[in-house]
């Protein structure tokens, strides 16, 4: 497992943070109606693994929420195999920003984990 040897994000090109910024910019609506409704209150969201697999894509998930001023607490490690239903991570921050990053973060994590599982 790569995580045993160092930080997995060190394997990524230095441009990955710019890529995450571009993904967020592309995904964010011009008018954030959902954010208007839910406001800025600090909340938490739980990431649940609902299918058996291997967790991959943690650096991308972390960067999405870092750019949105949220924190991520992982309960399993990159490369770890899990069985459903597994509480993998907790995201904390302004609910508006959690919702802004949710789709980009989950799509990226699902894609990376799907490839790693196969």
C-alpha atoms as one frame of an Amber mdcrd trajectory, in Angstrom:
protein
   0.000   0.000   0.000   1.468   3.350  -1.082   0.308   5.120   2.087   2.687
   2.975   4.137   5.640   4.632   2.381   4.635   8.275   2.516   1.981  10.822
   1.700  -0.106   9.701  -1.276  -0.607  13.281  -2.502   3.167  13.458  -3.143
   2.589  11.054  -6.062   0.359  13.605  -7.806   1.599  16.307 -10.186   1.844
  19.788  -8.657  -1.029  20.879 -10.895  -3.657  18.722  -9.180  -4.760  21.601
  -6.927  -5.416  23.763  -9.994  -7.368  20.883 -11.524  -9.570  20.727  -8.431
 -10.136  24.498  -8.657 -11.204  24.136 -12.294 -13.577  21.271 -11.426 -15.198
  23.357  -8.694 -15.505  26.375 -10.973 -17.120  24.261 -13.679 -19.538  22.626
 -11.242 -20.612  25.678  -9.222 -23.856  27.279 -10.294 -23.979  30.929 -11.305
 -26.662  31.405  -8.655 -26.258  29.221  -5.584 -29.921  28.744  -4.682 -29.191
  25.787  -2.409 -26.568  27.768  -0.526 -28.967  30.673  -0.163 -31.547  28.390
   1.425 -29.240  26.474   3.795 -27.042  29.411   4.830 -23.630  29.504   6.508
 -24.281  27.456   9.645 -21.498  25.010  10.511 -22.621  21.410  10.057 -21.134
  18.004   9.361 -21.663  15.409   6.679 -20.783  11.719   6.897 -19.230   9.839
   3.999 -20.516   6.266   3.969 -19.078   3.459   1.878 -22.150   1.594   0.643
 -20.433  -1.007  -1.558 -17.421  -3.206  -0.813 -14.250  -1.700  -2.199 -10.935
   0.051  -1.726 -10.728   3.708  -0.746  -8.804   5.822  -3.266  -8.740   9.497
  -4.211  -8.334  10.937  -0.721  -6.002  13.800  -1.811  -8.591  15.029  -4.336
 -11.442  14.808  -1.811  -9.351  16.656   0.787  -8.391  19.395  -1.676 -11.987
  20.018  -2.743 -13.002  20.730   0.824  -9.764  22.540   1.722 -10.511  25.044
  -1.039 -13.996  25.511   0.420 -12.705  26.069   3.998 -14.041  22.770   5.325
 -12.210  20.044   7.239 -12.172  16.315   6.563 -11.567  13.678   9.234 -10.832
  10.244   7.771 -11.841   7.090   9.629 -10.095   4.741   7.176  -6.898   5.148
   5.166  -6.224   5.498   1.454  -5.874   2.007   0.005  -7.852   0.318   2.784
 -10.420  -2.279   1.762 -13.804  -1.897   3.460 -17.179  -3.611   3.656 -20.491
  -1.729   3.683 -21.827   0.174   5.382 -18.610   1.888   6.522 -18.316   5.398
   7.954 -15.275   6.504   5.932 -15.010  10.222   6.712 -16.651  13.239   8.316
 -16.676  16.650   6.609 -17.234  19.775   8.743 -17.790  23.348   7.685 -20.377
  25.836   6.495 -23.247  23.777   5.100 -23.359  25.936   1.956 -19.751  25.055
   1.196 -20.217  21.360   1.965 -23.020  21.312  -0.612 -20.858  23.184  -3.157
 -18.095  20.586  -2.905 -20.198  17.474  -2.467 -20.686  16.494  -6.119 -17.084
  17.117  -7.213 -15.646  15.349  -4.158 -17.941  12.315  -4.363 -17.591  11.888
  -8.129 -13.805  11.994  -7.892 -13.675   9.626  -4.928 -16.107   7.183  -6.569
 -14.097   7.137  -9.796 -10.734   6.637  -8.057 -12.132   4.017  -5.669 -13.837
   2.179  -8.524 -10.587   1.935 -10.475  -8.633   0.868  -7.376 -11.220  -1.781
  -6.496 -11.112  -3.412  -9.929
